[in-house]
Amino acid sequence: MILFNLLETQLTHIYSFQEMIKKASIYSHPLVHRLMDLKAQKENREADDDRKVVAEIMQRCFVPAFVTAISWEGFHFVGHEIRITEAMDCYGAIVWPSALVLCYFLETNVKQYNMVDKNVIEIGAGTGLVSIVASLLGAHVTATDLPELLGNLQYNISQNTKMKCKHLPQVKELSWGVALDKNFPKASSNFDYVLAADVVYAHPFLEELLITFDHLCKETTVILWVMKFRVGLQHTV
């Protein structure tokens, strides 16, 4: 099992490098200052790269130019316009920034993480945006979430993948750690990738999530998990 913990590019540093320099001013050796200058230059370059990525991701988002009967948000990925309907009364039915980061990652890393004909499952699929992008990239996708979210999830996936994808995505119920052997038997669960975007948000179900990861994975399964570290949410992975 390979675990990727991809930090969102929107995260900011608590302390600026300039503040660190001030705190380190007790060191007066020229080599120390040179090393600090090199580190500052590297961090500035990384910050510039982060801003460019954020700008590229935000360019993929758009809103309808006119009022429609059903409100939706628009996204451009894999050469397609994707329209997502959200439900504002539920955390799981909103497009979170981590989903955009994961979609961007999948699209821009197709050589390293080739989705074509791969068996992919998304846990906590929510609105289905990540599953839609994986489907458009050619994967066999199973999008999963809690039962109360499946209606909107199925609607979004159907609207955005019909006649556009090599393999028709499936939508299934999955409650972490519940009836895994019954609903996802090890013998028939042969997933190449497990996708997850911002599925942990200040709640106590991390253990159940890891149990679910373990159940769905074979030895060579790759987990692509994108999340934002939030103040007050303490866990290690």
mmCIF file of C-alpha atoms in Angstrom:
data_model
loop_
_atom_site.group_PDB
_atom_site.id
_atom_site.type_symbol
_atom_site.label_atom_id
_atom_site.label_comp_id
_atom_site.label_asym_id
_atom_site.label_seq_id
_atom_site.Cartn_x
_atom_site.Cartn_y
_atom_site.Cartn_z
ATOM 1 C CA MET A 1 0.000 0.000 0.000
ATOM 2 C CA ILE A 2 1.388 3.380 -0.994
ATOM 3 C CA LEU A 3 -0.077 6.371 0.854
ATOM 4 C CA PHE A 4 0.113 9.844 -0.650
ATOM 5 C CA ASN A 5 -0.794 12.712 1.674
ATOM 6 C CA LEU A 6 -1.065 15.603 -0.795
ATOM 7 C CA LEU A 7 -1.243 18.963 0.963
ATOM 8 C CA GLU A 8 -3.434 21.622 -0.604
ATOM 9 C CA THR A 9 -1.440 24.387 -2.184
ATOM 10 C CA GLN A 10 -3.630 26.972 -0.473
ATOM 11 C CA LEU A 11 -2.014 26.240 2.920
ATOM 12 C CA THR A 12 0.068 29.122 4.266
ATOM 13 C CA HIS A 13 3.055 29.141 6.597
ATOM 14 C CA ILE A 14 2.412 30.161 10.203
ATOM 15 C CA TYR A 15 5.665 32.058 10.374
ATOM 16 C CA SER A 16 7.301 33.839 7.495
ATOM 17 C CA PHE A 17 10.911 33.107 6.705
ATOM 18 C CA GLN A 18 11.778 36.699 7.593
ATOM 19 C CA GLU A 19 10.562 36.086 11.129
ATOM 20 C CA MET A 20 12.681 32.962 11.287
ATOM 21 C CA ILE A 21 15.712 34.994 10.231
ATOM 22 C CA LYS A 22 15.136 37.441 13.093
ATOM 23 C CA LYS A 23 14.884 34.600 15.595
ATOM 24 C CA ALA A 24 18.107 33.116 14.227
ATOM 25 C CA SER A 25 20.008 36.404 14.328
ATOM 26 C CA ILE A 26 22.123 35.147 17.222
ATOM 27 C CA TYR A 27 24.066 33.143 14.655
ATOM 28 C CA SER A 28 26.636 35.421 13.098
ATOM 29 C CA HIS A 29 28.838 33.069 11.095
ATOM 30 C CA PRO A 30 28.804 34.024 7.360
ATOM 31 C CA LEU A 31 28.063 30.410 6.373
ATOM 32 C CA VAL A 32 24.899 30.438 8.488
ATOM 33 C CA HIS A 33 23.652 33.567 6.750
ATOM 34 C CA ARG A 34 24.488 32.108 3.343
ATOM 35 C CA LEU A 35 22.546 28.932 4.096
ATOM 36 C CA MET A 36 19.610 31.009 5.321
ATOM 37 C CA ASP A 37 19.674 33.099 2.155
ATOM 38 C CA LEU A 38 19.636 29.954 0.014
ATOM 39 C CA LYS A 39 16.733 28.566 2.022
ATOM 40 C CA ALA A 40 14.837 31.844 1.674
ATOM 41 C CA GLN A 41 15.337 31.792 -2.101
ATOM 42 C CA LYS A 42 14.117 28.188 -2.273
ATOM 43 C CA GLU A 43 11.014 28.982 -0.199
ATOM 44 C CA ASN A 44 10.252 32.013 -2.357
ATOM 45 C CA ARG A 45 10.475 29.865 -5.493
ATOM 46 C CA GLU A 46 8.223 27.240 -3.917
ATOM 47 C CA ALA A 47 5.714 29.930 -2.905
ATOM 48 C CA ASP A 48 5.698 31.269 -6.471
ATOM 49 C CA ASP A 49 5.112 27.743 -7.794
ATOM 50 C CA ASP A 50 2.250 27.260 -5.321
ATOM 51 C CA ARG A 51 0.603 30.501 -6.417
ATOM 52 C CA LYS A 52 0.857 29.448 -10.062
ATOM 53 C CA VAL A 53 -0.770 26.085 -9.325
ATOM 54 C CA VAL A 54 -3.564 27.733 -7.339
ATOM 55 C CA ALA A 55 -4.186 30.141 -10.221
ATOM 56 C CA GLU A 56 -4.296 27.259 -12.709
ATOM 57 C CA ILE A 57 -6.765 25.348 -10.554
ATOM 58 C CA MET A 58 -9.026 28.367 -10.082
ATOM 59 C CA GLN A 59 -9.079 28.913 -13.842
ATOM 60 C CA ARG A 60 -10.806 25.528 -14.113
ATOM 61 C CA CYS A 61 -13.821 26.841 -12.173
ATOM 62 C CA PHE A 62 -16.705 28.895 -13.546
ATOM 63 C CA VAL A 63 -20.294 29.812 -12.684
ATOM 64 C CA PRO A 64 -23.263 29.866 -15.069
ATOM 65 C CA ALA A 65 -23.751 33.137 -16.920
ATOM 66 C CA PHE A 66 -27.503 33.001 -16.349
ATOM 67 C CA VAL A 67 -29.913 31.767 -13.673
ATOM 68 C CA THR A 68 -31.113 28.194 -14.120
ATOM 69 C CA ALA A 69 -33.859 26.174 -12.449
ATOM 70 C CA ILE A 70 -31.220 23.960 -10.815
ATOM 71 C CA SER A 71 -28.161 25.756 -9.466
ATOM 72 C CA TRP A 72 -24.788 24.297 -10.393
ATOM 73 C CA GLU A 73 -21.081 25.044 -10.497
ATOM 74 C CA GLY A 74 -18.895 24.470 -13.527
ATOM 75 C CA PHE A 75 -15.414 23.036 -13.918
ATOM 76 C CA HIS A 76 -13.089 22.342 -16.849
ATOM 77 C CA PHE A 77 -11.076 19.125 -16.624
ATOM 78 C CA VAL A 78 -9.840 16.608 -19.191
ATOM 79 C CA GLY A 79 -11.174 18.771 -22.013
ATOM 80 C CA HIS A 80 -14.756 18.606 -20.734
ATOM 81 C CA GLU A 81 -17.148 21.031 -19.111
ATOM 82 C CA ILE A 82 -18.368 19.440 -15.888
ATOM 83 C CA ARG A 83 -21.506 20.729 -14.177
ATOM 84 C CA ILE A 84 -21.902 19.851 -10.513
ATOM 85 C CA THR A 85 -25.075 20.230 -8.481
ATOM 86 C CA GLU A 86 -24.442 20.777 -4.782
ATOM 87 C CA ALA A 87 -26.617 20.425 -1.682
ATOM 88 C CA MET A 88 -25.810 23.225 0.754
ATOM 89 C CA ASP A 89 -27.459 21.442 3.698
ATOM 90 C CA CYS A 90 -24.834 18.714 3.801
ATOM 91 C CA TYR A 91 -21.028 18.835 4.129
ATOM 92 C CA GLY A 92 -20.675 15.810 1.870
ATOM 93 C CA ALA A 93 -22.524 17.365 -1.060
ATOM 94 C CA ILE A 94 -20.231 20.370 -1.532
ATOM 95 C CA VAL A 95 -17.187 20.618 -3.784
ATOM 96 C CA TRP A 96 -14.304 21.115 -1.353
ATOM 97 C CA PRO A 97 -10.964 22.615 -2.485
ATOM 98 C CA SER A 98 -9.202 19.293 -1.967
ATOM 99 C CA ALA A 99 -11.363 17.753 -4.702
ATOM 100 C CA LEU A 100 -10.134 20.407 -7.153
ATOM 101 C CA VAL A 101 -6.533 19.713 -6.142
ATOM 102 C CA LEU A 102 -6.967 15.965 -6.678
ATOM 103 C CA CYS A 103 -8.678 16.482 -10.059
ATOM 104 C CA TYR A 104 -5.832 18.750 -11.134
ATOM 105 C CA PHE A 105 -3.278 16.215 -9.903
ATOM 106 C CA LEU A 106 -4.903 13.354 -11.823
ATOM 107 C CA GLU A 107 -5.068 15.381 -15.016
ATOM 108 C CA THR A 108 -1.510 16.704 -14.860
ATOM 109 C CA ASN A 109 0.138 13.432 -13.808
ATOM 110 C CA VAL A 110 -1.381 11.012 -16.299
ATOM 111 C CA LYS A 111 2.000 9.526 -17.214
ATOM 112 C CA GLN A 112 2.871 8.604 -13.646
ATOM 113 C CA TYR A 113 -0.683 7.698 -12.567
ATOM 114 C CA ASN A 114 -2.349 6.321 -15.675
ATOM 115 C CA MET A 115 -6.075 5.814 -15.082
ATOM 116 C CA VAL A 116 -6.877 4.082 -18.390
ATOM 117 C CA ASP A 117 -8.622 0.740 -17.748
ATOM 118 C CA LYS A 118 -7.616 0.842 -14.073
ATOM 119 C CA ASN A 119 -10.021 -0.195 -11.309
ATOM 120 C CA VAL A 120 -10.595 2.878 -9.169
ATOM 121 C CA ILE A 121 -12.738 3.459 -6.106
ATOM 122 C CA GLU A 122 -13.425 6.831 -4.508
ATOM 123 C CA ILE A 123 -14.481 6.930 -0.877
ATOM 124 C CA GLY A 124 -16.463 9.910 0.364
ATOM 125 C CA ALA A 125 -17.173 10.842 -3.253
ATOM 126 C CA GLY A 126 -19.620 13.603 -2.267
ATOM 127 C CA THR A 127 -20.647 15.465 -5.404
ATOM 128 C CA GLY A 128 -18.724 13.032 -7.601
ATOM 129 C CA LEU A 129 -16.321 15.506 -9.221
ATOM 130 C CA VAL A 130 -13.195 13.405 -8.623
ATOM 131 C CA SER A 131 -14.928 10.220 -9.811
ATOM 132 C CA ILE A 132 -16.100 12.033 -12.936
ATOM 133 C CA VAL A 133 -12.575 13.183 -13.763
ATOM 134 C CA ALA A 134 -11.170 9.679 -13.159
ATOM 135 C CA SER A 135 -13.870 8.274 -15.461
ATOM 136 C CA LEU A 136 -13.073 10.813 -18.166
ATOM 137 C CA LEU A 137 -9.443 9.708 -17.871
ATOM 138 C CA GLY A 138 -10.504 6.159 -18.776
ATOM 139 C CA ALA A 139 -10.843 4.366 -15.427
ATOM 140 C CA HIS A 140 -13.367 1.784 -14.232
ATOM 141 C CA VAL A 141 -14.737 3.908 -11.370
ATOM 142 C CA THR A 142 -16.811 3.006 -8.328
ATOM 143 C CA ALA A 143 -17.978 6.145 -6.506
ATOM 144 C CA THR A 144 -19.043 5.572 -2.903
ATOM 145 C CA ASP A 145 -20.554 7.535 -0.054
ATOM 146 C CA LEU A 146 -23.234 7.439 2.627
ATOM 147 C CA PRO A 147 -26.793 6.487 1.549
ATOM 148 C CA GLU A 148 -28.202 10.013 1.956
ATOM 149 C CA LEU A 149 -25.693 11.349 -0.587
ATOM 150 C CA LEU A 150 -26.134 8.740 -3.309
ATOM 151 C CA GLY A 151 -29.029 10.475 -5.108
ATOM 152 C CA ASN A 152 -27.117 13.670 -5.851
ATOM 153 C CA LEU A 153 -23.924 11.698 -6.483
ATOM 154 C CA GLN A 154 -25.639 9.493 -9.070
ATOM 155 C CA TYR A 155 -27.240 12.530 -10.735
ATOM 156 C CA ASN A 156 -23.937 14.378 -11.149
ATOM 157 C CA ILE A 157 -22.090 11.325 -12.420
ATOM 158 C CA SER A 158 -24.833 10.422 -14.908
ATOM 159 C CA GLN A 159 -25.092 13.966 -16.229
ATOM 160 C CA ASN A 160 -21.352 14.312 -16.779
ATOM 161 C CA THR A 161 -20.237 10.864 -17.963
ATOM 162 C CA LYS A 162 -23.010 9.518 -20.181
ATOM 163 C CA MET A 163 -21.657 8.887 -23.702
ATOM 164 C CA LYS A 164 -18.349 10.521 -22.678
ATOM 165 C CA CYS A 165 -16.457 7.788 -20.835
ATOM 166 C CA LYS A 166 -14.850 4.533 -21.874
ATOM 167 C CA HIS A 167 -16.340 2.783 -18.842
ATOM 168 C CA LEU A 168 -19.644 3.664 -17.177
ATOM 169 C CA PRO A 169 -19.027 4.572 -13.495
ATOM 170 C CA GLN A 170 -20.857 2.787 -10.700
ATOM 171 C CA VAL A 171 -22.307 4.350 -7.548
ATOM 172 C CA LYS A 172 -22.415 2.301 -4.346
ATOM 173 C CA GLU A 173 -23.112 2.844 -0.674
ATOM 174 C CA LEU A 174 -20.108 2.653 1.615
ATOM 175 C CA SER A 175 -20.076 3.422 5.318
ATOM 176 C CA TRP A 176 -16.526 3.186 6.618
ATOM 177 C CA GLY A 177 -15.834 -0.047 8.448
ATOM 178 C CA VAL A 178 -19.422 -1.325 8.041
ATOM 179 C CA ALA A 179 -20.250 -4.598 6.251
ATOM 180 C CA LEU A 180 -17.073 -4.389 4.170
ATOM 181 C CA ASP A 181 -16.813 -8.148 3.622
ATOM 182 C CA LYS A 182 -20.436 -8.281 2.461
ATOM 183 C CA ASN A 183 -20.480 -5.226 0.191
ATOM 184 C CA PHE A 184 -16.865 -5.301 -1.019
ATOM 185 C CA PRO A 185 -15.618 -8.917 -0.809
ATOM 186 C CA LYS A 186 -11.851 -9.218 -0.874
ATOM 187 C CA ALA A 187 -12.033 -11.775 -3.652
ATOM 188 C CA SER A 188 -13.761 -9.378 -6.047
ATOM 189 C CA SER A 189 -12.255 -6.092 -4.848
ATOM 190 C CA ASN A 190 -9.283 -5.587 -7.102
ATOM 191 C CA PHE A 191 -8.647 -1.854 -6.989
ATOM 192 C CA ASP A 192 -5.580 -0.263 -8.522
ATOM 193 C CA TYR A 193 -6.302 3.139 -6.969
ATOM 194 C CA VAL A 194 -8.239 4.401 -3.962
ATOM 195 C CA LEU A 195 -9.114 8.104 -4.177
ATOM 196 C CA ALA A 196 -10.093 10.352 -1.269
ATOM 197 C CA ALA A 197 -10.453 14.134 -1.050
ATOM 198 C CA ASP A 198 -10.995 15.905 2.272
ATOM 199 C CA VAL A 199 -12.779 12.929 3.795
ATOM 200 C CA VAL A 200 -11.559 13.686 7.341
ATOM 201 C CA TYR A 201 -13.046 16.815 8.872
ATOM 202 C CA ALA A 202 -12.926 17.106 12.665
ATOM 203 C CA HIS A 203 -14.699 13.843 13.405
ATOM 204 C CA PRO A 204 -13.701 10.636 15.253
ATOM 205 C CA PHE A 205 -13.945 8.130 12.393
ATOM 206 C CA LEU A 206 -10.292 8.054 11.357
ATOM 207 C CA GLU A 207 -9.867 4.480 12.620
ATOM 208 C CA GLU A 208 -12.828 3.296 10.530
ATOM 209 C CA LEU A 209 -11.370 5.125 7.526
ATOM 210 C CA LEU A 210 -8.025 3.343 7.879
ATOM 211 C CA ILE A 211 -9.795 -0.015 8.305
ATOM 212 C CA THR A 212 -11.658 0.703 5.070
ATOM 213 C CA PHE A 213 -8.444 1.650 3.275
ATOM 214 C CA ASP A 214 -6.850 -1.600 4.427
ATOM 215 C CA HIS A 215 -9.829 -3.698 3.311
ATOM 216 C CA LEU A 216 -9.998 -2.154 -0.167
ATOM 217 C CA CYS A 217 -6.276 -2.396 -0.872
ATOM 218 C CA LYS A 218 -4.192 -5.145 -2.313
ATOM 219 C CA GLU A 219 -0.394 -5.072 -2.081
ATOM 220 C CA THR A 220 0.040 -2.837 -5.131
ATOM 221 C CA THR A 221 -2.927 -0.495 -4.584
ATOM 222 C CA VAL A 222 -2.087 3.207 -4.624
ATOM 223 C CA ILE A 223 -4.007 5.553 -2.331
ATOM 224 C CA LEU A 224 -4.253 9.149 -3.517
ATOM 225 C CA TRP A 225 -5.539 11.037 -0.491
ATOM 226 C CA VAL A 226 -5.727 14.833 -0.530
ATOM 227 C CA MET A 227 -6.587 16.725 2.616
ATOM 228 C CA LYS A 228 -6.137 20.022 4.370
ATOM 229 C CA PHE A 229 -4.703 20.107 7.866
ATOM 230 C CA ARG A 230 -7.031 22.171 10.026
ATOM 231 C CA VAL A 231 -6.442 23.716 13.420
ATOM 232 C CA GLY A 232 -8.038 21.532 16.076
ATOM 233 C CA LEU A 233 -7.932 18.368 13.969
ATOM 234 C CA GLN A 234 -5.204 16.226 15.453
ATOM 235 C CA HIS A 235 -4.261 12.927 13.875
ATOM 236 C CA THR A 236 -1.332 11.170 12.288
ATOM 237 C CA VAL A 237 -1.341 9.011 9.180
#
